């Protein structure tokens, strides 16, 4: 089979298996909605009454936890037998790429839904929506790829759910710092030329994470 | 005697750098005053940590290529020594910050990055402990070591330089310490001190690795 069609088939398979277990997807959406609502209720504020700094930080913390919950299952959930089957038919590079692409799309959808819900109840102070969405897209790519790789690592150990959080938080922190900073610039509606270098750093970190995952994944896949 | 020369060198250099750090004449600088002597302890810890952690990643990569358990012992022990140096670096930094900046923890970007770096390596050690099978532990944790190091590079070397708010020298518009306060009186102690502490780290690593190799043989 051609490389590209194989990759495409693998991504399609991810979508299909997600669609067959709709409860997982619904669970994630409900998790997101409840977290947003819990934050809204705990601040006990009217819409728009929260400082942009807090708004931004809270938004990304919600996204971070949603991402950990959504992506953590990527390798942990699959059974031994099924893993063995993939092992026999596909190259590990294709598997990790298909997972990264799939979870990026999933996280992107979740983040955008979260953004809508969040702005609905907490108000929307974002001035430069286009650039904010750009940061969201780049952030989703970075978080999804880092989490996919870490979940692959953690799936080999017992009590892997705790391990995913322990292993991924410090790895994602640099990424998250850049995301929060660039998002803050977009919220303040600064002149775009002042923070294009931040966007490039974000791109560079994403490139590092994806490249390293691509190179290292074959080693954990074999064990 | 052939293998011992660098240990003798370590002891000599350490003695020289510790005595030099406390007794030699130092330049009088505003605010820093005598605390500049901490340069020979605090900054050398960071140099040592970076060197040890880099060596640890190199051993992890070599392990992944060859599957030789001895290389994994080196990787984990270099990471252990790096963590020890990191903790000491944070502690000496906090003492220095308390005198120069007024509080032990001032949320400086480099302080925060250092704390995150330690979190990453503590996670690496937790991961190692949670895996039972030694071959699998070596492989999985080597992968995480390389992955975490790749994430650490932007954190330690790029992000702090992009902020203007750091109190450390060498960030944003703030020139690196080479240009204004590291004069020759400090250099004669500072460079030997880096070598001495790093060699001490290597010494500790070599002892621990010898112990582990013996234990592995014994278990077999």
JSON list of N, CA and C in Angstrom, two decimals, chain A residues 88-155:
[
{"chain": "A", "resi": 88, "resn": "UNK", "atom": "N", "xyz": [1.86, -5.42, 13.43]},
{"chain": "A", "resi": 88, "resn": "UNK", "atom": "CA", "xyz": [2.19, -6.28, 12.29]},
{"chain": "A", "resi": 88, "resn": "UNK", "atom": "C", "xyz": [1.86, -5.63, 10.96]},
{"chain": "A", "resi": 89, "resn": "UNK", "atom": "N", "xyz": [0.95, -4.66, 10.93]},
{"chain": "A", "resi": 89, "resn": "UNK", "atom": "CA", "xyz": [0.58, -4.12, 9.62]},
{"chain": "A", "resi": 89, "resn": "UNK", "atom": "C", "xyz": [1.15, -2.74, 9.32]},
{"chain": "A", "resi": 90, "resn": "UNK", "atom": "N", "xyz": [1.59, -1.99, 10.33]},
{"chain": "A", "resi": 90, "resn": "UNK", "atom": "CA", "xyz": [1.95, -0.60, 10.03]},
{"chain": "A", "resi": 90, "resn": "UNK", "atom": "C", "xyz": [3.32, -0.25, 10.59]},
{"chain": "A", "resi": 91, "resn": "UNK", "atom": "N", "xyz": [3.96, 0.75, 10.00]},
{"chain": "A", "resi": 91, "resn": "UNK", "atom": "CA", "xyz": [5.23, 1.24, 10.54]},
{"chain": "A", "resi": 91, "resn": "UNK", "atom": "C", "xyz": [4.95, 2.14, 11.73]},
{"chain": "A", "resi": 92, "resn": "UNK", "atom": "N", "xyz": [5.81, 2.11, 12.77]},
{"chain": "A", "resi": 92, "resn": "UNK", "atom": "CA", "xyz": [5.56, 2.95, 13.95]},
{"chain": "A", "resi": 92, "resn": "UNK", "atom": "C", "xyz": [5.49, 4.43, 13.61]},
{"chain": "A", "resi": 93, "resn": "UNK", "atom": "N", "xyz": [6.28, 4.87, 12.63]},
{"chain": "A", "resi": 93, "resn": "UNK", "atom": "CA", "xyz": [6.26, 6.29, 12.25]},
{"chain": "A", "resi": 93, "resn": "UNK", "atom": "C", "xyz": [4.86, 6.69, 11.78]},
{"chain": "A", "resi": 94, "resn": "UNK", "atom": "N", "xyz": [4.22, 5.79, 11.01]},
{"chain": "A", "resi": 94, "resn": "UNK", "atom": "CA", "xyz": [2.87, 6.11, 10.53]},
{"chain": "A", "resi": 94, "resn": "UNK", "atom": "C", "xyz": [1.89, 6.16, 11.69]},
{"chain": "A", "resi": 95, "resn": "UNK", "atom": "N", "xyz": [2.07, 5.24, 12.63]},
{"chain": "A", "resi": 95, "resn": "UNK", "atom": "CA", "xyz": [1.14, 5.20, 13.77]},
{"chain": "A", "resi": 95, "resn": "UNK", "atom": "C", "xyz": [1.23, 6.49, 14.56]},
{"chain": "A", "resi": 96, "resn": "UNK", "atom": "N", "xyz": [2.45, 6.91, 14.90]},
{"chain": "A", "resi": 96, "resn": "UNK", "atom": "CA", "xyz": [2.56, 8.12, 15.75]},
{"chain": "A", "resi": 96, "resn": "UNK", "atom": "C", "xyz": [2.07, 9.33, 14.98]},
{"chain": "A", "resi": 97, "resn": "UNK", "atom": "N", "xyz": [2.39, 9.42, 13.67]},
{"chain": "A", "resi": 97, "resn": "UNK", "atom": "CA", "xyz": [1.92, 10.58, 12.89]},
{"chain": "A", "resi": 97, "resn": "UNK", "atom": "C", "xyz": [0.41, 10.60, 12.82]},
{"chain": "A", "resi": 98, "resn": "UNK", "atom": "N", "xyz": [-0.21, 9.43, 12.58]},
{"chain": "A", "resi": 98, "resn": "UNK", "atom": "CA", "xyz": [-1.67, 9.42, 12.47]},
{"chain": "A", "resi": 98, "resn": "UNK", "atom": "C", "xyz": [-2.29, 9.81, 13.80]},
{"chain": "A", "resi": 99, "resn": "UNK", "atom": "N", "xyz": [-1.69, 9.30, 14.91]},
{"chain": "A", "resi": 99, "resn": "UNK", "atom": "CA", "xyz": [-2.24, 9.66, 16.23]},
{"chain": "A", "resi": 99, "resn": "UNK", "atom": "C", "xyz": [-2.10, 11.15, 16.48]},
{"chain": "A", "resi": 100, "resn": "UNK", "atom": "N", "xyz": [-0.92, 11.71, 16.16]},
{"chain": "A", "resi": 100, "resn": "UNK", "atom": "CA", "xyz": [-0.71, 13.13, 16.40]},
{"chain": "A", "resi": 100, "resn": "UNK", "atom": "C", "xyz": [-1.71, 13.95, 15.59]},
{"chain": "A", "resi": 101, "resn": "UNK", "atom": "N", "xyz": [-1.89, 13.60, 14.31]},
{"chain": "A", "resi": 101, "resn": "UNK", "atom": "CA", "xyz": [-2.82, 14.37, 13.48]},
{"chain": "A", "resi": 101, "resn": "UNK", "atom": "C", "xyz": [-4.23, 14.25, 14.02]},
{"chain": "A", "resi": 102, "resn": "UNK", "atom": "N", "xyz": [-4.63, 13.01, 14.35]},
{"chain": "A", "resi": 102, "resn": "UNK", "atom": "CA", "xyz": [-5.99, 12.82, 14.84]},
{"chain": "A", "resi": 102, "resn": "UNK", "atom": "C", "xyz": [-6.23, 13.58, 16.13]},
{"chain": "A", "resi": 103, "resn": "UNK", "atom": "N", "xyz": [-5.28, 13.45, 17.10]},
{"chain": "A", "resi": 103, "resn": "UNK", "atom": "CA", "xyz": [-5.52, 14.12, 18.38]},
{"chain": "A", "resi": 103, "resn": "UNK", "atom": "C", "xyz": [-5.40, 15.64, 18.27]},
{"chain": "A", "resi": 104, "resn": "UNK", "atom": "N", "xyz": [-4.60, 16.12, 17.31]},
{"chain": "A", "resi": 104, "resn": "UNK", "atom": "CA", "xyz": [-4.58, 17.56, 17.08]},
{"chain": "A", "resi": 104, "resn": "UNK", "atom": "C", "xyz": [-5.95, 18.05, 16.64]},
{"chain": "A", "resi": 105, "resn": "UNK", "atom": "N", "xyz": [-6.56, 17.31, 15.68]},
{"chain": "A", "resi": 105, "resn": "UNK", "atom": "CA", "xyz": [-7.87, 17.72, 15.20]},
{"chain": "A", "resi": 105, "resn": "UNK", "atom": "C", "xyz": [-8.90, 17.66, 16.32]},
{"chain": "A", "resi": 106, "resn": "UNK", "atom": "N", "xyz": [-8.83, 16.57, 17.11]},
{"chain": "A", "resi": 106, "resn": "UNK", "atom": "CA", "xyz": [-9.78, 16.42, 18.21]},
{"chain": "A", "resi": 106, "resn": "UNK", "atom": "C", "xyz": [-9.63, 17.56, 19.21]},
{"chain": "A", "resi": 107, "resn": "UNK", "atom": "N", "xyz": [-8.37, 17.83, 19.58]},
{"chain": "A", "resi": 107, "resn": "UNK", "atom": "CA", "xyz": [-8.12, 18.86, 20.58]},
{"chain": "A", "resi": 107, "resn": "UNK", "atom": "C", "xyz": [-8.51, 20.24, 20.05]},
{"chain": "A", "resi": 108, "resn": "UNK", "atom": "N", "xyz": [-8.28, 20.43, 18.76]},
{"chain": "A", "resi": 108, "resn": "UNK", "atom": "CA", "xyz": [-8.66, 21.69, 18.12]},
{"chain": "A", "resi": 108, "resn": "UNK", "atom": "C", "xyz": [-10.16, 21.90, 18.23]},
{"chain": "A", "resi": 109, "resn": "UNK", "atom": "N", "xyz": [-10.93, 20.85, 17.91]},
{"chain": "A", "resi": 109, "resn": "UNK", "atom": "CA", "xyz": [-12.39, 20.94, 18.01]},
{"chain": "A", "resi": 109, "resn": "UNK", "atom": "C", "xyz": [-12.79, 21.23, 19.45]},
{"chain": "A", "resi": 110, "resn": "UNK", "atom": "N", "xyz": [-12.19, 20.49, 20.39]},
{"chain": "A", "resi": 110, "resn": "UNK", "atom": "CA", "xyz": [-12.53, 20.69, 21.80]},
{"chain": "A", "resi": 110, "resn": "UNK", "atom": "C", "xyz": [-12.20, 22.11, 22.24]},
{"chain": "A", "resi": 111, "resn": "UNK", "atom": "N", "xyz": [-11.01, 22.60, 21.81]},
{"chain": "A", "resi": 111, "resn": "UNK", "atom": "CA", "xyz": [-10.59, 23.94, 22.23]},
{"chain": "A", "resi": 111, "resn": "UNK", "atom": "C", "xyz": [-11.53, 25.00, 21.68]},
{"chain": "A", "resi": 112, "resn": "UNK", "atom": "N", "xyz": [-11.93, 24.83, 20.42]},
{"chain": "A", "resi": 112, "resn": "UNK", "atom": "CA", "xyz": [-12.81, 25.85, 19.84]},
{"chain": "A", "resi": 112, "resn": "UNK", "atom": "C", "xyz": [-14.19, 25.83, 20.50]},
{"chain": "A", "resi": 113, "resn": "UNK", "atom": "N", "xyz": [-14.71, 24.62, 20.78]},
{"chain": "A", "resi": 113, "resn": "UNK", "atom": "CA", "xyz": [-15.98, 24.53, 21.51]},
{"chain": "A", "resi": 113, "resn": "UNK", "atom": "C", "xyz": [-15.81, 25.17, 22.89]},
{"chain": "A", "resi": 114, "resn": "UNK", "atom": "N", "xyz": [-14.66, 24.84, 23.53]},
{"chain": "A", "resi": 114, "resn": "UNK", "atom": "CA", "xyz": [-14.39, 25.41, 24.84]},
{"chain": "A", "resi": 114, "resn": "UNK", "atom": "C", "xyz": [-14.33, 26.93, 24.79]},
{"chain": "A", "resi": 115, "resn": "UNK", "atom": "N", "xyz": [-13.69, 27.45, 23.75]},
{"chain": "A", "resi": 115, "resn": "UNK", "atom": "CA", "xyz": [-13.58, 28.90, 23.59]},
{"chain": "A", "resi": 115, "resn": "UNK", "atom": "C", "xyz": [-14.96, 29.54, 23.48]},
{"chain": "A", "resi": 116, "resn": "UNK", "atom": "N", "xyz": [-15.85, 28.91, 22.68]},
{"chain": "A", "resi": 116, "resn": "UNK", "atom": "CA", "xyz": [-17.21, 29.45, 22.53]},
{"chain": "A", "resi": 116, "resn": "UNK", "atom": "C", "xyz": [-17.96, 29.45, 23.86]},
{"chain": "A", "resi": 117, "resn": "UNK", "atom": "N", "xyz": [-17.94, 28.29, 24.53]},
{"chain": "A", "resi": 117, "resn": "UNK", "atom": "CA", "xyz": [-18.64, 28.16, 25.81]},
{"chain": "A", "resi": 117, "resn": "UNK", "atom": "C", "xyz": [-18.11, 29.16, 26.82]},
{"chain": "A", "resi": 118, "resn": "UNK", "atom": "N", "xyz": [-16.77, 29.21, 26.86]},
{"chain": "A", "resi": 118, "resn": "UNK", "atom": "CA", "xyz": [-16.08, 30.03, 27.84]},
{"chain": "A", "resi": 118, "resn": "UNK", "atom": "C", "xyz": [-16.41, 31.50, 27.62]},
{"chain": "A", "resi": 119, "resn": "UNK", "atom": "N", "xyz": [-16.38, 31.94, 26.34]},
{"chain": "A", "resi": 119, "resn": "UNK", "atom": "CA", "xyz": [-16.69, 33.36, 26.10]},
{"chain": "A", "resi": 119, "resn": "UNK", "atom": "C", "xyz": [-18.16, 33.65, 26.37]},
{"chain": "A", "resi": 120, "resn": "UNK", "atom": "N", "xyz": [-18.98, 32.60, 26.21]},
{"chain": "A", "resi": 120, "resn": "UNK", "atom": "CA", "xyz": [-20.41, 32.79, 26.45]},
{"chain": "A", "resi": 120, "resn": "UNK", "atom": "C", "xyz": [-20.66, 33.16, 27.92]},
{"chain": "A", "resi": 121, "resn": "UNK", "atom": "N", "xyz": [-20.05, 32.41, 28.84]},
{"chain": "A", "resi": 121, "resn": "UNK", "atom": "CA", "xyz": [-20.34, 32.66, 30.25]},
{"chain": "A", "resi": 121, "resn": "UNK", "atom": "C", "xyz": [-19.37, 33.66, 30.90]},
{"chain": "A", "resi": 122, "resn": "UNK", "atom": "N", "xyz": [-18.11, 33.64, 30.45]},
{"chain": "A", "resi": 122, "resn": "UNK", "atom": "CA", "xyz": [-17.11, 34.49, 31.12]},
{"chain": "A", "resi": 122, "resn": "UNK", "atom": "C", "xyz": [-16.87, 35.80, 30.41]},
{"chain": "A", "resi": 123, "resn": "UNK", "atom": "N", "xyz": [-17.52, 36.04, 29.28]},
{"chain": "A", "resi": 123, "resn": "UNK", "atom": "CA", "xyz": [-17.25, 37.24, 28.51]},
{"chain": "A", "resi": 123, "resn": "UNK", "atom": "C", "xyz": [-16.06, 37.01, 27.59]},
{"chain": "A", "resi": 124, "resn": "UNK", "atom": "N", "xyz": [-15.91, 37.88, 26.58]},
{"chain": "A", "resi": 124, "resn": "UNK", "atom": "CA", "xyz": [-14.83, 37.68, 25.62]},
{"chain": "A", "resi": 124, "resn": "UNK", "atom": "C", "xyz": [-14.01, 38.96, 25.46]},
{"chain": "A", "resi": 125, "resn": "UNK", "atom": "N", "xyz": [-12.86, 39.04, 26.14]},
{"chain": "A", "resi": 125, "resn": "UNK", "atom": "CA", "xyz": [-12.06, 40.27, 26.06]},
{"chain": "A", "resi": 125, "resn": "UNK", "atom": "C", "xyz": [-11.10, 40.27, 24.86]},
{"chain": "A", "resi": 126, "resn": "UNK", "atom": "N", "xyz": [-11.16, 39.23, 23.99]},
{"chain": "A", "resi": 126, "resn": "UNK", "atom": "CA", "xyz": [-10.16, 39.12, 22.93]},
{"chain": "A", "resi": 126, "resn": "UNK", "atom": "C", "xyz": [-10.36, 40.21, 21.88]},
{"chain": "A", "resi": 127, "resn": "UNK", "atom": "N", "xyz": [-9.30, 40.99, 21.63]},
{"chain": "A", "resi": 127, "resn": "UNK", "atom": "CA", "xyz": [-9.39, 42.07, 20.64]},
{"chain": "A", "resi": 127, "resn": "UNK", "atom": "C", "xyz": [-9.05, 41.54, 19.25]},
{"chain": "A", "resi": 128, "resn": "UNK", "atom": "N", "xyz": [-7.99, 40.74, 19.16]},
{"chain": "A", "resi": 128, "resn": "UNK", "atom": "CA", "xyz": [-7.51, 40.26, 17.87]},
{"chain": "A", "resi": 128, "resn": "UNK", "atom": "C", "xyz": [-7.88, 38.79, 17.72]},
{"chain": "A", "resi": 129, "resn": "UNK", "atom": "N", "xyz": [-9.15, 38.53, 17.34]},
{"chain": "A", "resi": 129, "resn": "UNK", "atom": "CA", "xyz": [-9.65, 37.15, 17.35]},
{"chain": "A", "resi": 129, "resn": "UNK", "atom": "C", "xyz": [-8.87, 36.26, 16.39]},
{"chain": "A", "resi": 130, "resn": "UNK", "atom": "N", "xyz": [-8.48, 36.80, 15.23]},
{"chain": "A", "resi": 130, "resn": "UNK", "atom": "CA", "xyz": [-7.79, 35.99, 14.23]},
{"chain": "A", "resi": 130, "resn": "UNK", "atom": "C", "xyz": [-6.48, 35.43, 14.80]},
{"chain": "A", "resi": 131, "resn": "UNK", "atom": "N", "xyz": [-5.72, 36.29, 15.46]},
{"chain": "A", "resi": 131, "resn": "UNK", "atom": "CA", "xyz": [-4.44, 35.82, 15.99]},
{"chain": "A", "resi": 131, "resn": "UNK", "atom": "C", "xyz": [-4.64, 34.92, 17.20]},
{"chain": "A", "resi": 132, "resn": "UNK", "atom": "N", "xyz": [-5.70, 35.19, 17.97]},
{"chain": "A", "resi": 132, "resn": "UNK", "atom": "CA", "xyz": [-5.99, 34.31, 19.11]},
{"chain": "A", "resi": 132, "resn": "UNK", "atom": "C", "xyz": [-6.28, 32.91, 18.61]},
{"chain": "A", "resi": 133, "resn": "UNK", "atom": "N", "xyz": [-7.07, 32.81, 17.52]},
{"chain": "A", "resi": 133, "resn": "UNK", "atom": "CA", "xyz": [-7.37, 31.49, 16.96]},
{"chain": "A", "resi": 133, "resn": "UNK", "atom": "C", "xyz": [-6.10, 30.84, 16.42]},
{"chain": "A", "resi": 134, "resn": "UNK", "atom": "N", "xyz": [-5.20, 31.64, 15.84]},
{"chain": "A", "resi": 134, "resn": "UNK", "atom": "CA", "xyz": [-3.92, 31.10, 15.36]},
{"chain": "A", "resi": 134, "resn": "UNK", "atom": "C", "xyz": [-3.14, 30.49, 16.53]},
{"chain": "A", "resi": 135, "resn": "UNK", "atom": "N", "xyz": [-3.10, 31.23, 17.66]},
{"chain": "A", "resi": 135, "resn": "UNK", "atom": "CA", "xyz": [-2.41, 30.70, 18.85]},
{"chain": "A", "resi": 135, "resn": "UNK", "atom": "C", "xyz": [-3.09, 29.42, 19.31]},
{"chain": "A", "resi": 136, "resn": "UNK", "atom": "N", "xyz": [-4.44, 29.40, 19.28]},
{"chain": "A", "resi": 136, "resn": "UNK", "atom": "CA", "xyz": [-5.18, 28.21, 19.70]},
{"chain": "A", "resi": 136, "resn": "UNK", "atom": "C", "xyz": [-4.79, 27.02, 18.83]},
{"chain": "A", "resi": 137, "resn": "UNK", "atom": "N", "xyz": [-4.70, 27.26, 17.50]},
{"chain": "A", "resi": 137, "resn": "UNK", "atom": "CA", "xyz": [-4.37, 26.17, 16.57]},
{"chain": "A", "resi": 137, "resn": "UNK", "atom": "C", "xyz": [-2.97, 25.64, 16.86]},
{"chain": "A", "resi": 138, "resn": "UNK", "atom": "N", "xyz": [-2.00, 26.55, 16.97]},
{"chain": "A", "resi": 138, "resn": "UNK", "atom": "CA", "xyz": [-0.62, 26.12, 17.23]},
{"chain": "A", "resi": 138, "resn": "UNK", "atom": "C", "xyz": [-0.51, 25.43, 18.59]},
{"chain": "A", "resi": 139, "resn": "UNK", "atom": "N", "xyz": [-1.24, 25.98, 19.57]},
{"chain": "A", "resi": 139, "resn": "UNK", "atom": "CA", "xyz": [-1.23, 25.38, 20.90]},
{"chain": "A", "resi": 139, "resn": "UNK", "atom": "C", "xyz": [-1.80, 23.97, 20.88]},
{"chain": "A", "resi": 140, "resn": "UNK", "atom": "N", "xyz": [-2.89, 23.78, 20.13]},
{"chain": "A", "resi": 140, "resn": "UNK", "atom": "CA", "xyz": [-3.50, 22.45, 20.06]},
{"chain": "A", "resi": 140, "resn": "UNK", "atom": "C", "xyz": [-2.53, 21.45, 19.44]},
{"chain": "A", "resi": 141, "resn": "UNK", "atom": "N", "xyz": [-1.81, 21.88, 18.39]},
{"chain": "A", "resi": 141, "resn": "UNK", "atom": "CA", "xyz": [-0.84, 20.97, 17.76]},
{"chain": "A", "resi": 141, "resn": "UNK", "atom": "C", "xyz": [0.22, 20.56, 18.78]},
{"chain": "A", "resi": 142, "resn": "UNK", "atom": "N", "xyz": [0.78, 21.55, 19.49]},
{"chain": "A", "resi": 142, "resn": "UNK", "atom": "CA", "xyz": [1.85, 21.27, 20.44]},
{"chain": "A", "resi": 142, "resn": "UNK", "atom": "C", "xyz": [1.39, 20.39, 21.57]},
{"chain": "A", "resi": 143, "resn": "UNK", "atom": "N", "xyz": [0.25, 20.76, 22.21]},
{"chain": "A", "resi": 143, "resn": "UNK", "atom": "CA", "xyz": [-0.24, 19.98, 23.35]},
{"chain": "A", "resi": 143, "resn": "UNK", "atom": "C", "xyz": [-0.59, 18.57, 22.92]},
{"chain": "A", "resi": 144, "resn": "UNK", "atom": "N", "xyz": [-1.25, 18.43, 21.76]},
{"chain": "A", "resi": 144, "resn": "UNK", "atom": "CA", "xyz": [-1.67, 17.10, 21.32]},
{"chain": "A", "resi": 144, "resn": "UNK", "atom": "C", "xyz": [-0.46, 16.23, 21.03]},
{"chain": "A", "resi": 145, "resn": "UNK", "atom": "N", "xyz": [0.57, 16.79, 20.36]},
{"chain": "A", "resi": 145, "resn": "UNK", "atom": "CA", "xyz": [1.70, 15.91, 20.02]},
{"chain": "A", "resi": 145, "resn": "UNK", "atom": "C", "xyz": [2.50, 15.54, 21.25]},
{"chain": "A", "resi": 146, "resn": "UNK", "atom": "N", "xyz": [2.72, 16.50, 22.16]},
{"chain": "A", "resi": 146, "resn": "UNK", "atom": "CA", "xyz": [3.46, 16.16, 23.38]},
{"chain": "A", "resi": 146, "resn": "UNK", "atom": "C", "xyz": [2.70, 15.11, 24.18]},
{"chain": "A", "resi": 147, "resn": "UNK", "atom": "N", "xyz": [1.38, 15.28, 24.30]},
{"chain": "A", "resi": 147, "resn": "UNK", "atom": "CA", "xyz": [0.60, 14.35, 25.11]},
{"chain": "A", "resi": 147, "resn": "UNK", "atom": "C", "xyz": [0.52, 12.97, 24.47]},
{"chain": "A", "resi": 148, "resn": "UNK", "atom": "N", "xyz": [0.44, 12.93, 23.12]},
{"chain": "A", "resi": 148, "resn": "UNK", "atom": "CA", "xyz": [0.37, 11.63, 22.46]},
{"chain": "A", "resi": 148, "resn": "UNK", "atom": "C", "xyz": [1.63, 10.84, 22.75]},
{"chain": "A", "resi": 149, "resn": "UNK", "atom": "N", "xyz": [2.78, 11.50, 22.61]},
{"chain": "A", "resi": 149, "resn": "UNK", "atom": "CA", "xyz": [4.06, 10.82, 22.85]},
{"chain": "A", "resi": 149, "resn": "UNK", "atom": "C", "xyz": [4.16, 10.37, 24.31]},
{"chain": "A", "resi": 150, "resn": "UNK", "atom": "N", "xyz": [3.82, 11.28, 25.24]},
{"chain": "A", "resi": 150, "resn": "UNK", "atom": "CA", "xyz": [3.94, 10.93, 26.65]},
{"chain": "A", "resi": 150, "resn": "UNK", "atom": "C", "xyz": [2.99, 9.80, 27.01]},
{"chain": "A", "resi": 151, "resn": "UNK", "atom": "N", "xyz": [1.80, 9.81, 26.40]},
{"chain": "A", "resi": 151, "resn": "UNK", "atom": "CA", "xyz": [0.86, 8.73, 26.72]},
{"chain": "A", "resi": 151, "resn": "UNK", "atom": "C", "xyz": [1.38, 7.40, 26.17]},
{"chain": "A", "resi": 152, "resn": "UNK", "atom": "N", "xyz": [2.11, 7.46, 25.03]},
{"chain": "A", "resi": 152, "resn": "UNK", "atom": "CA", "xyz": [2.76, 6.26, 24.52]},
{"chain": "A", "resi": 152, "resn": "UNK", "atom": "C", "xyz": [3.79, 5.74, 25.49]},
{"chain": "A", "resi": 153, "resn": "UNK", "atom": "N", "xyz": [4.55, 6.67, 26.10]},
{"chain": "A", "resi": 153, "resn": "UNK", "atom": "CA", "xyz": [5.57, 6.26, 27.07]},
{"chain": "A", "resi": 153, "resn": "UNK", "atom": "C", "xyz": [4.91, 5.69, 28.32]},
{"chain": "A", "resi": 154, "resn": "UNK", "atom": "N", "xyz": [3.87, 6.40, 28.81]},
{"chain": "A", "resi": 154, "resn": "UNK", "atom": "CA", "xyz": [3.26, 6.01, 30.08]},
{"chain": "A", "resi": 154, "resn": "UNK", "atom": "C", "xyz": [2.46, 4.73, 29.96]},
{"chain": "A", "resi": 155, "resn": "UNK", "atom": "N", "xyz": [1.99, 4.41, 28.73]},
{"chain": "A", "resi": 155, "resn": "UNK", "atom": "CA", "xyz": [1.13, 3.23, 28.59]},
{"chain": "A", "resi": 155, "resn": "UNK", "atom": "C", "xyz": [1.88, 1.95, 28.94]}
]
